[in-house]
Amino acid sequence: MPVVGNLEILNSRERKLAEENLNPGEKVLFCLVGSFDQALVALEERLLIIKVGIMAGAAFGGRVTSFHYKDITGIEVNTGLINGVIEISTPSYQATEEKDWWSTDRDRAPAKLSNCLPICKANLKEYQPYLEKLRAQIREAKRTAVAIEKDSEDLVSQIEKLTKLYQAGALTQEEFQVAKKRLLEQNRMK
C-alpha cells in the first residue's frame, strides 16, 4: 500500500475529510499516509493532519487540523524501534519536551494529538524527500510573510510622511489624495 502520493492514496474517510477541508481552487501537493488511518495532506499554503477512527478518539468521525506554513516553527521526526512520529510545531502546538512517545506511563498518545502523525519507521525513507519539501514550503512562506510585512511598514511610513506634509500645509488636500492614491497603486503592483 503506498504511503506517499496524492488524494487517491487516502482511504475513503480520510479523502472525504480532506476534500471537505479544501478551499476553492486549493491544490494538493502530496499526501503522506501514517499509521492508524491518519494522514498529512500538503497544500500550497498550509497542511492538514487528518485523523479518523478509534485510535484518534473519533470512532465514527474524524478530525482535521490545519497548519499554515508561515505559522509552523518546526517539523520533527522521532522514531522508536518500529514506530515513529512526525510532529508539527507552532506557537499553539509546542514541541513535546520528552521525546519518549512509547513510554507506558505517558498520557500523550501521538495518534490522538492534533499536531502529530504516527508512522511506521520502515516508511521514513519514503517520507524524507516530502518532509524536505514541507520544510521548503515553510521557509518560502516565512520569507513571503516578512516581505509583505516590510512592504506594509514602508507603505504606512510613506503615508505618514504625506500626512505630515499635508498637516503642515506643504500639500493641498488634492495633492495629498493624488500622492496617497499613487502610493497605494504602486504597492498593489508589487
mmCIF file with all atom_site columns, C-alpha atoms in Angstrom:
data_model
loop_
_atom_site.group_PDB
_atom_site.id
_atom_site.type_symbol
_atom_site.label_atom_id
_atom_site.label_alt_id
_atom_site.label_comp_id
_atom_site.label_asym_id
_atom_site.label_entity_id
_atom_site.label_seq_id
_atom_site.pdbx_PDB_ins_code
_atom_site.Cartn_x
_atom_site.Cartn_y
_atom_site.Cartn_z
_atom_site.occupancy
_atom_site.B_iso_or_equiv
_atom_site.pdbx_formal_charge
_atom_site.auth_seq_id
_atom_site.auth_comp_id
_atom_site.auth_asym_id
_atom_site.auth_atom_id
_atom_site.pdbx_PDB_model_num
ATOM 1   C CA . MET A 1 1   ? 0.000   0.000  0.000  1.00 0.00 ? 1   MET A CA 1
ATOM 2   C CA . PRO A 1 2   ? 1.504   3.385  -0.984 1.00 0.00 ? 2   PRO A CA 1
ATOM 3   C CA . VAL A 1 3   ? 2.364   5.837  1.796  1.00 0.00 ? 3   VAL A CA 1
ATOM 4   C CA . VAL A 1 4   ? 3.185   8.824  -0.443 1.00 0.00 ? 4   VAL A CA 1
ATOM 5   C CA . GLY A 1 5   ? 1.081   10.199 -3.275 1.00 0.00 ? 5   GLY A CA 1
ATOM 6   C CA . ASN A 1 6   ? -1.994  12.268 -3.988 1.00 0.00 ? 6   ASN A CA 1
ATOM 7   C CA . LEU A 1 7   ? -5.524  12.138 -2.542 1.00 0.00 ? 7   LEU A CA 1
ATOM 8   C CA . GLU A 1 8   ? -6.072  8.755  -4.213 1.00 0.00 ? 8   GLU A CA 1
ATOM 9   C CA . ILE A 1 9   ? -3.814  7.018  -1.668 1.00 0.00 ? 9   ILE A CA 1
ATOM 10  C CA . LEU A 1 10  ? -6.042  8.071  1.237  1.00 0.00 ? 10  LEU A CA 1
ATOM 11  C CA . ASN A 1 11  ? -8.789  5.778  2.442  1.00 0.00 ? 11  ASN A CA 1
ATOM 12  C CA . SER A 1 12  ? -12.342 6.923  1.711  1.00 0.00 ? 12  SER A CA 1
ATOM 13  C CA . ARG A 1 13  ? -12.898 8.576  5.119  1.00 0.00 ? 13  ARG A CA 1
ATOM 14  C CA . GLU A 1 14  ? -9.570  10.451 5.003  1.00 0.00 ? 14  GLU A CA 1
ATOM 15  C CA . ARG A 1 15  ? -10.189 11.538 1.404  1.00 0.00 ? 15  ARG A CA 1
ATOM 16  C CA . LYS A 1 16  ? -13.695 12.784 2.233  1.00 0.00 ? 16  LYS A CA 1
ATOM 17  C CA . LEU A 1 17  ? -12.370 14.849 5.159  1.00 0.00 ? 17  LEU A CA 1
ATOM 18  C CA . ALA A 1 18  ? -9.543  16.224 3.020  1.00 0.00 ? 18  ALA A CA 1
ATOM 19  C CA . GLU A 1 19  ? -11.932 17.247 0.236  1.00 0.00 ? 19  GLU A CA 1
ATOM 20  C CA . GLU A 1 20  ? -14.332 18.866 2.732  1.00 0.00 ? 20  GLU A CA 1
ATOM 21  C CA . ASN A 1 21  ? -11.467 20.962 4.108  1.00 0.00 ? 21  ASN A CA 1
ATOM 22  C CA . LEU A 1 22  ? -10.069 22.192 0.793  1.00 0.00 ? 22  LEU A CA 1
ATOM 23  C CA . ASN A 1 23  ? -10.726 25.812 -0.096 1.00 0.00 ? 23  ASN A CA 1
ATOM 24  C CA . PRO A 1 24  ? -11.950 26.551 -3.637 1.00 0.00 ? 24  PRO A CA 1
ATOM 25  C CA . GLY A 1 25  ? -9.003  26.404 -6.041 1.00 0.00 ? 25  GLY A CA 1
ATOM 26  C CA . GLU A 1 26  ? -6.658  24.944 -3.428 1.00 0.00 ? 26  GLU A CA 1
ATOM 27  C CA . LYS A 1 27  ? -4.181  22.441 -4.873 1.00 0.00 ? 27  LYS A CA 1
ATOM 28  C CA . VAL A 1 28  ? -2.936  19.276 -3.151 1.00 0.00 ? 28  VAL A CA 1
ATOM 29  C CA . LEU A 1 29  ? 0.853   18.978 -3.400 1.00 0.00 ? 29  LEU A CA 1
ATOM 30  C CA . PHE A 1 30  ? 1.131   15.499 -1.850 1.00 0.00 ? 30  PHE A CA 1
ATOM 31  C CA . CYS A 1 31  ? -0.167  13.240 0.915  1.00 0.00 ? 31  CYS A CA 1
ATOM 32  C CA . LEU A 1 32  ? 1.678   11.141 3.487  1.00 0.00 ? 32  LEU A CA 1
ATOM 33  C CA . VAL A 1 33  ? -0.210  8.199  4.938  1.00 0.00 ? 33  VAL A CA 1
ATOM 34  C CA . GLY A 1 34  ? 0.704   7.352  8.511  1.00 0.00 ? 34  GLY A CA 1
ATOM 35  C CA . SER A 1 35  ? -0.390  4.664  10.914 1.00 0.00 ? 35  SER A CA 1
ATOM 36  C CA . PHE A 1 36  ? -3.899  4.179  12.339 1.00 0.00 ? 36  PHE A CA 1
ATOM 37  C CA . ASP A 1 37  ? -5.845  5.724  9.413  1.00 0.00 ? 37  ASP A CA 1
ATOM 38  C CA . GLN A 1 38  ? -4.099  9.066  9.748  1.00 0.00 ? 38  GLN A CA 1
ATOM 39  C CA . ALA A 1 39  ? -2.608  11.274 7.061  1.00 0.00 ? 39  ALA A CA 1
ATOM 40  C CA . LEU A 1 40  ? -0.817  14.522 6.335  1.00 0.00 ? 40  LEU A CA 1
ATOM 41  C CA . VAL A 1 41  ? -2.060  16.461 3.293  1.00 0.00 ? 41  VAL A CA 1
ATOM 42  C CA . ALA A 1 42  ? 0.269   19.179 1.985  1.00 0.00 ? 42  ALA A CA 1
ATOM 43  C CA . LEU A 1 43  ? -1.446  22.069 0.193  1.00 0.00 ? 43  LEU A CA 1
ATOM 44  C CA . GLU A 1 44  ? 0.122   25.170 -1.359 1.00 0.00 ? 44  GLU A CA 1
ATOM 45  C CA . GLU A 1 45  ? -0.195  27.423 1.718  1.00 0.00 ? 45  GLU A CA 1
ATOM 46  C CA . ARG A 1 46  ? -0.996  25.014 4.551  1.00 0.00 ? 46  ARG A CA 1
ATOM 47  C CA . LEU A 1 47  ? -1.056  21.409 5.600  1.00 0.00 ? 47  LEU A CA 1
ATOM 48  C CA . LEU A 1 48  ? -3.773  19.249 7.091  1.00 0.00 ? 48  LEU A CA 1
ATOM 49  C CA . ILE A 1 49  ? -3.411  16.469 9.649  1.00 0.00 ? 49  ILE A CA 1
ATOM 50  C CA . ILE A 1 50  ? -6.348  14.091 9.229  1.00 0.00 ? 50  ILE A CA 1
ATOM 51  C CA . LYS A 1 51  ? -7.267  11.585 11.933 1.00 0.00 ? 51  LYS A CA 1
ATOM 52  C CA . VAL A 1 52  ? -10.086 9.073  11.693 1.00 0.00 ? 52  VAL A CA 1
ATOM 53  C CA . GLY A 1 53  ? -11.125 6.100  13.747 1.00 0.00 ? 53  GLY A CA 1
ATOM 54  C CA . ILE A 1 54  ? -10.984 4.918  17.304 1.00 0.00 ? 54  ILE A CA 1
ATOM 55  C CA . MET A 1 55  ? -7.200  5.360  17.725 1.00 0.00 ? 55  MET A CA 1
ATOM 56  C CA . ALA A 1 56  ? -7.663  9.082  17.055 1.00 0.00 ? 56  ALA A CA 1
ATOM 57  C CA . GLY A 1 57  ? -10.514 9.331  19.543 1.00 0.00 ? 57  GLY A CA 1
ATOM 58  C CA . ALA A 1 58  ? -13.004 9.743  16.701 1.00 0.00 ? 58  ALA A CA 1
ATOM 59  C CA . ALA A 1 59  ? -14.700 6.338  16.453 1.00 0.00 ? 59  ALA A CA 1
ATOM 60  C CA . PHE A 1 60  ? -17.421 7.348  13.992 1.00 0.00 ? 60  PHE A CA 1
ATOM 61  C CA . GLY A 1 61  ? -15.949 10.500 12.542 1.00 0.00 ? 61  GLY A CA 1
ATOM 62  C CA . GLY A 1 62  ? -12.711 12.253 12.112 1.00 0.00 ? 62  GLY A CA 1
ATOM 63  C CA . ARG A 1 63  ? -10.722 15.342 12.952 1.00 0.00 ? 63  ARG A CA 1
ATOM 64  C CA . VAL A 1 64  ? -8.799  17.686 10.689 1.00 0.00 ? 64  VAL A CA 1
ATOM 65  C CA . THR A 1 65  ? -6.256  20.226 11.907 1.00 0.00 ? 65  THR A CA 1
ATOM 66  C CA . SER A 1 66  ? -4.941  22.906 9.552  1.00 0.00 ? 66  SER A CA 1
ATOM 67  C CA . PHE A 1 67  ? -1.498  24.490 9.898  1.00 0.00 ? 67  PHE A CA 1
ATOM 68  C CA . HIS A 1 68  ? -0.449  27.465 7.752  1.00 0.00 ? 68  HIS A CA 1
ATOM 69  C CA . TYR A 1 69  ? 3.188   27.137 6.716  1.00 0.00 ? 69  TYR A CA 1
ATOM 70  C CA . LYS A 1 70  ? 4.009   30.651 7.931  1.00 0.00 ? 70  LYS A CA 1
ATOM 71  C CA . ASP A 1 71  ? 2.942   29.612 11.458 1.00 0.00 ? 71  ASP A CA 1
ATOM 72  C CA . ILE A 1 72  ? 4.944   26.368 11.626 1.00 0.00 ? 72  ILE A CA 1
ATOM 73  C CA . THR A 1 73  ? 8.086   26.611 13.756 1.00 0.00 ? 73  THR A CA 1
ATOM 74  C CA . GLY A 1 74  ? 9.350   23.100 13.105 1.00 0.00 ? 74  GLY A CA 1
ATOM 75  C CA . ILE A 1 75  ? 8.787   19.612 11.764 1.00 0.00 ? 75  ILE A CA 1
ATOM 76  C CA . GLU A 1 76  ? 10.385  16.982 13.924 1.00 0.00 ? 76  GLU A CA 1
ATOM 77  C CA . VAL A 1 77  ? 10.648  13.260 13.306 1.00 0.00 ? 77  VAL A CA 1
ATOM 78  C CA . ASN A 1 78  ? 11.138  10.933 16.274 1.00 0.00 ? 78  ASN A CA 1
ATOM 79  C CA . THR A 1 79  ? 11.491  7.202  15.908 1.00 0.00 ? 79  THR A CA 1
ATOM 80  C CA . GLY A 1 80  ? 11.488  4.201  18.161 1.00 0.00 ? 80  GLY A CA 1
ATOM 81  C CA . LEU A 1 81  ? 12.341  0.621  17.307 1.00 0.00 ? 81  LEU A CA 1
ATOM 82  C CA . ILE A 1 82  ? 9.347   0.106  14.982 1.00 0.00 ? 82  ILE A CA 1
ATOM 83  C CA . ASN A 1 83  ? 7.181   3.240  15.108 1.00 0.00 ? 83  ASN A CA 1
ATOM 84  C CA . GLY A 1 84  ? 7.761   6.934  14.679 1.00 0.00 ? 84  GLY A CA 1
ATOM 85  C CA . VAL A 1 85  ? 6.083   10.307 14.931 1.00 0.00 ? 85  VAL A CA 1
ATOM 86  C CA . ILE A 1 86  ? 6.109   13.355 12.664 1.00 0.00 ? 86  ILE A CA 1
ATOM 87  C CA . GLU A 1 87  ? 5.405   16.301 14.953 1.00 0.00 ? 87  GLU A CA 1
ATOM 88  C CA . ILE A 1 88  ? 4.361   19.736 13.650 1.00 0.00 ? 88  ILE A CA 1
ATOM 89  C CA . SER A 1 89  ? 5.290   22.594 15.995 1.00 0.00 ? 89  SER A CA 1
ATOM 90  C CA . THR A 1 90  ? 3.595   26.003 16.017 1.00 0.00 ? 90  THR A CA 1
ATOM 91  C CA . PRO A 1 91  ? 3.128   28.652 18.701 1.00 0.00 ? 91  PRO A CA 1
ATOM 92  C CA . SER A 1 92  ? -0.170  26.884 19.565 1.00 0.00 ? 92  SER A CA 1
ATOM 93  C CA . TYR A 1 93  ? 1.323   23.386 19.425 1.00 0.00 ? 93  TYR A CA 1
ATOM 94  C CA . GLN A 1 94  ? 4.686   23.465 21.167 1.00 0.00 ? 94  GLN A CA 1
ATOM 95  C CA . ALA A 1 95  ? 7.127   20.620 20.524 1.00 0.00 ? 95  ALA A CA 1
ATOM 96  C CA . THR A 1 96  ? 6.997   17.885 23.112 1.00 0.00 ? 96  THR A CA 1
ATOM 97  C CA . GLU A 1 97  ? 9.817   18.157 25.615 1.00 0.00 ? 97  GLU A CA 1
ATOM 98  C CA . GLU A 1 98  ? 10.223  14.469 26.293 1.00 0.00 ? 98  GLU A CA 1
ATOM 99  C CA . LYS A 1 99  ? 10.628  12.504 23.079 1.00 0.00 ? 99  LYS A CA 1
ATOM 100 C CA . ASP A 1 100 ? 9.838   9.061  24.518 1.00 0.00 ? 100 ASP A CA 1
ATOM 101 C CA . TRP A 1 101 ? 6.456   8.658  22.837 1.00 0.00 ? 101 TRP A CA 1
ATOM 102 C CA . TRP A 1 102 ? 6.345   4.945  23.578 1.00 0.00 ? 102 TRP A CA 1
ATOM 103 C CA . SER A 1 103 ? 6.701   5.024  27.363 1.00 0.00 ? 103 SER A CA 1
ATOM 104 C CA . THR A 1 104 ? 3.871   3.083  29.002 1.00 0.00 ? 104 THR A CA 1
ATOM 105 C CA . ASP A 1 105 ? 3.189   5.733  31.632 1.00 0.00 ? 105 ASP A CA 1
ATOM 106 C CA . ARG A 1 106 ? 2.571   8.522  29.102 1.00 0.00 ? 106 ARG A CA 1
ATOM 107 C CA . ASP A 1 107 ? -0.806  10.151 28.713 1.00 0.00 ? 107 ASP A CA 1
ATOM 108 C CA . ARG A 1 108 ? 0.093   11.706 25.354 1.00 0.00 ? 108 ARG A CA 1
ATOM 109 C CA . ALA A 1 109 ? -0.653  9.301  22.532 1.00 0.00 ? 109 ALA A CA 1
ATOM 110 C CA . PRO A 1 110 ? 0.601   10.555 19.120 1.00 0.00 ? 110 PRO A CA 1
ATOM 111 C CA . ALA A 1 111 ? -2.458  9.001  17.450 1.00 0.00 ? 111 ALA A CA 1
ATOM 112 C CA . LYS A 1 112 ? -4.685  11.421 19.383 1.00 0.00 ? 112 LYS A CA 1
ATOM 113 C CA . LEU A 1 113 ? -2.566  14.583 19.267 1.00 0.00 ? 113 LEU A CA 1
ATOM 114 C CA . SER A 1 114 ? -3.707  17.049 16.591 1.00 0.00 ? 114 SER A CA 1
ATOM 115 C CA . ASN A 1 115 ? -0.175  18.025 15.575 1.00 0.00 ? 115 ASN A CA 1
ATOM 116 C CA . CYS A 1 116 ? 1.288   14.512 15.287 1.00 0.00 ? 116 CYS A CA 1
ATOM 117 C CA . LEU A 1 117 ? 1.260   11.881 12.560 1.00 0.00 ? 117 LEU A CA 1
ATOM 118 C CA . PRO A 1 118 ? 2.178   8.429  13.864 1.00 0.00 ? 118 PRO A CA 1
ATOM 119 C CA . ILE A 1 119 ? 4.206   6.500  11.284 1.00 0.00 ? 119 ILE A CA 1
ATOM 120 C CA . CYS A 1 120 ? 5.838   3.153  10.709 1.00 0.00 ? 120 CYS A CA 1
ATOM 121 C CA . LYS A 1 121 ? 9.609   3.675  10.953 1.00 0.00 ? 121 LYS A CA 1
ATOM 122 C CA . ALA A 1 122 ? 10.118  1.500  7.859  1.00 0.00 ? 122 ALA A CA 1
ATOM 123 C CA . ASN A 1 123 ? 8.409   4.196  5.717  1.00 0.00 ? 123 ASN A CA 1
ATOM 124 C CA . LEU A 1 124 ? 10.702  7.020  6.849  1.00 0.00 ? 124 LEU A CA 1
ATOM 125 C CA . LYS A 1 125 ? 12.957  6.852  3.767  1.00 0.00 ? 125 LYS A CA 1
ATOM 126 C CA . GLU A 1 126 ? 9.924   7.375  1.517  1.00 0.00 ? 126 GLU A CA 1
ATOM 127 C CA . TYR A 1 127 ? 8.760   10.318 3.649  1.00 0.00 ? 127 TYR A CA 1
ATOM 128 C CA . GLN A 1 128 ? 12.131  12.140 3.827  1.00 0.00 ? 128 GLN A CA 1
ATOM 129 C CA . PRO A 1 129 ? 12.047  13.933 0.411  1.00 0.00 ? 129 PRO A CA 1
ATOM 130 C CA . TYR A 1 130 ? 8.497   15.101 1.127  1.00 0.00 ? 130 TYR A CA 1
ATOM 131 C CA . LEU A 1 131 ? 9.407   16.328 4.596  1.00 0.00 ? 131 LEU A CA 1
ATOM 132 C CA . GLU A 1 132 ? 12.145  18.395 2.924  1.00 0.00 ? 132 GLU A CA 1
ATOM 133 C CA . LYS A 1 133 ? 9.522   19.789 0.526  1.00 0.00 ? 133 LYS A CA 1
ATOM 134 C CA . LEU A 1 134 ? 7.408   20.767 3.557  1.00 0.00 ? 134 LEU A CA 1
ATOM 135 C CA . ARG A 1 135 ? 10.390  22.493 5.148  1.00 0.00 ? 135 ARG A CA 1
ATOM 136 C CA . ALA A 1 136 ? 10.991  24.383 1.877  1.00 0.00 ? 136 ALA A CA 1
ATOM 137 C CA . GLN A 1 137 ? 7.300   25.452 1.824  1.00 0.00 ? 137 GLN A CA 1
ATOM 138 C CA . ILE A 1 138 ? 7.692   26.724 5.393  1.00 0.00 ? 138 ILE A CA 1
ATOM 139 C CA . ARG A 1 139 ? 10.857  28.699 4.548  1.00 0.00 ? 139 ARG A CA 1
ATOM 140 C CA . GLU A 1 140 ? 9.192   30.276 1.499  1.00 0.00 ? 140 GLU A CA 1
ATOM 141 C CA . ALA A 1 141 ? 6.030   31.156 3.449  1.00 0.00 ? 141 ALA A CA 1
ATOM 142 C CA . LYS A 1 142 ? 8.106   32.857 6.140  1.00 0.00 ? 142 LYS A CA 1
ATOM 143 C CA . ARG A 1 143 ? 10.142  34.806 3.529  1.00 0.00 ? 143 ARG A CA 1
ATOM 144 C CA . THR A 1 144 ? 6.935   35.945 1.832  1.00 0.00 ? 144 THR A CA 1
ATOM 145 C CA . ALA A 1 145 ? 5.360   36.955 5.159  1.00 0.00 ? 145 ALA A CA 1
ATOM 146 C CA . VAL A 1 146 ? 8.454   39.020 6.073  1.00 0.00 ? 146 VAL A CA 1
ATOM 147 C CA . ALA A 1 147 ? 8.488   40.709 2.635  1.00 0.00 ? 147 ALA A CA 1
ATOM 148 C CA . ILE A 1 148 ? 4.788   41.591 2.879  1.00 0.00 ? 148 ILE A CA 1
ATOM 149 C CA . GLU A 1 149 ? 5.278   42.926 6.413  1.00 0.00 ? 149 GLU A CA 1
ATOM 150 C CA . LYS A 1 150 ? 8.218   45.078 5.268  1.00 0.00 ? 150 LYS A CA 1
ATOM 151 C CA . ASP A 1 151 ? 6.243   46.421 2.287  1.00 0.00 ? 151 ASP A CA 1
ATOM 152 C CA . SER A 1 152 ? 3.320   47.244 4.593  1.00 0.00 ? 152 SER A CA 1
ATOM 153 C CA . GLU A 1 153 ? 5.626   49.051 7.026  1.00 0.00 ? 153 GLU A CA 1
ATOM 154 C CA . ASP A 1 154 ? 7.146   51.038 4.138  1.00 0.00 ? 154 ASP A CA 1
ATOM 155 C CA . LEU A 1 155 ? 3.698   51.989 2.835  1.00 0.00 ? 155 LEU A CA 1
ATOM 156 C CA . VAL A 1 156 ? 2.490   53.080 6.280  1.00 0.00 ? 156 VAL A CA 1
ATOM 157 C CA . SER A 1 157 ? 5.661   55.120 6.778  1.00 0.00 ? 157 SER A CA 1
ATOM 158 C CA . GLN A 1 158 ? 5.251   56.852 3.408  1.00 0.00 ? 158 GLN A CA 1
ATOM 159 C CA . ILE A 1 159 ? 1.579   57.647 4.046  1.00 0.00 ? 159 ILE A CA 1
ATOM 160 C CA . GLU A 1 160 ? 2.503   59.044 7.482  1.00 0.00 ? 160 GLU A CA 1
ATOM 161 C CA . LYS A 1 161 ? 5.079   61.341 5.815  1.00 0.00 ? 161 LYS A CA 1
ATOM 162 C CA . LEU A 1 162 ? 2.485   62.516 3.299  1.00 0.00 ? 162 LEU A CA 1
ATOM 163 C CA . THR A 1 163 ? 0.011   63.146 6.125  1.00 0.00 ? 163 THR A CA 1
ATOM 164 C CA . LYS A 1 164 ? 2.583   65.266 7.998  1.00 0.00 ? 164 LYS A CA 1
ATOM 165 C CA . LEU A 1 165 ? 3.265   67.278 4.844  1.00 0.00 ? 165 LEU A CA 1
ATOM 166 C CA . TYR A 1 166 ? -0.462  67.823 4.361  1.00 0.00 ? 166 TYR A CA 1
ATOM 167 C CA . GLN A 1 167 ? -0.985  68.800 8.002  1.00 0.00 ? 167 GLN A CA 1
ATOM 168 C CA . ALA A 1 168 ? 1.968   71.197 7.794  1.00 0.00 ? 168 ALA A CA 1
ATOM 169 C CA . GLY A 1 169 ? 0.345   72.881 4.787  1.00 0.00 ? 169 GLY A CA 1
ATOM 170 C CA . ALA A 1 170 ? 3.026   71.774 2.288  1.00 0.00 ? 170 ALA A CA 1
ATOM 171 C CA . LEU A 1 171 ? 0.419   69.853 0.276  1.00 0.00 ? 171 LEU A CA 1
ATOM 172 C CA . THR A 1 172 ? -3.132  70.740 -0.665 1.00 0.00 ? 172 THR A CA 1
ATOM 173 C CA . GLN A 1 173 ? -5.850  68.205 0.023  1.00 0.00 ? 173 GLN A CA 1
ATOM 174 C CA . GLU A 1 174 ? -5.985  67.362 -3.696 1.00 0.00 ? 174 GLU A CA 1
ATOM 175 C CA . GLU A 1 175 ? -2.175  66.873 -3.880 1.00 0.00 ? 175 GLU A CA 1
ATOM 176 C CA . PHE A 1 176 ? -2.313  64.712 -0.756 1.00 0.00 ? 176 PHE A CA 1
ATOM 177 C CA . GLN A 1 177 ? -5.089  62.496 -2.198 1.00 0.00 ? 177 GLN A CA 1
ATOM 178 C CA . VAL A 1 178 ? -3.281  62.105 -5.552 1.00 0.00 ? 178 VAL A CA 1
ATOM 179 C CA . ALA A 1 179 ? 0.034   61.218 -3.859 1.00 0.00 ? 179 ALA A CA 1
ATOM 180 C CA . LYS A 1 180 ? -1.649  58.760 -1.497 1.00 0.00 ? 180 LYS A CA 1
ATOM 181 C CA . LYS A 1 181 ? -3.521  57.116 -4.381 1.00 0.00 ? 181 LYS A CA 1
ATOM 182 C CA . ARG A 1 182 ? -0.240  56.787 -6.324 1.00 0.00 ? 182 ARG A CA 1
ATOM 183 C CA . LEU A 1 183 ? 1.460   55.114 -3.322 1.00 0.00 ? 183 LEU A CA 1
ATOM 184 C CA . LEU A 1 184 ? -1.401  52.637 -2.887 1.00 0.00 ? 184 LEU A CA 1
ATOM 185 C CA . GLU A 1 185 ? -1.366  51.754 -6.608 1.00 0.00 ? 185 GLU A CA 1
ATOM 186 C CA . GLN A 1 186 ? 2.429   51.243 -6.549 1.00 0.00 ? 186 GLN A CA 1
ATOM 187 C CA . ASN A 1 187 ? 2.085   48.983 -3.529 1.00 0.00 ? 187 ASN A CA 1
ATOM 188 C CA . ARG A 1 188 ? -0.608  46.860 -5.252 1.00 0.00 ? 188 ARG A CA 1
ATOM 189 C CA . MET A 1 189 ? 1.687   46.314 -8.256 1.00 0.00 ? 189 MET A CA 1
ATOM 190 C CA . LYS A 1 190 ? 4.433   44.722 -6.127 1.00 0.00 ? 190 LYS A CA 1
#
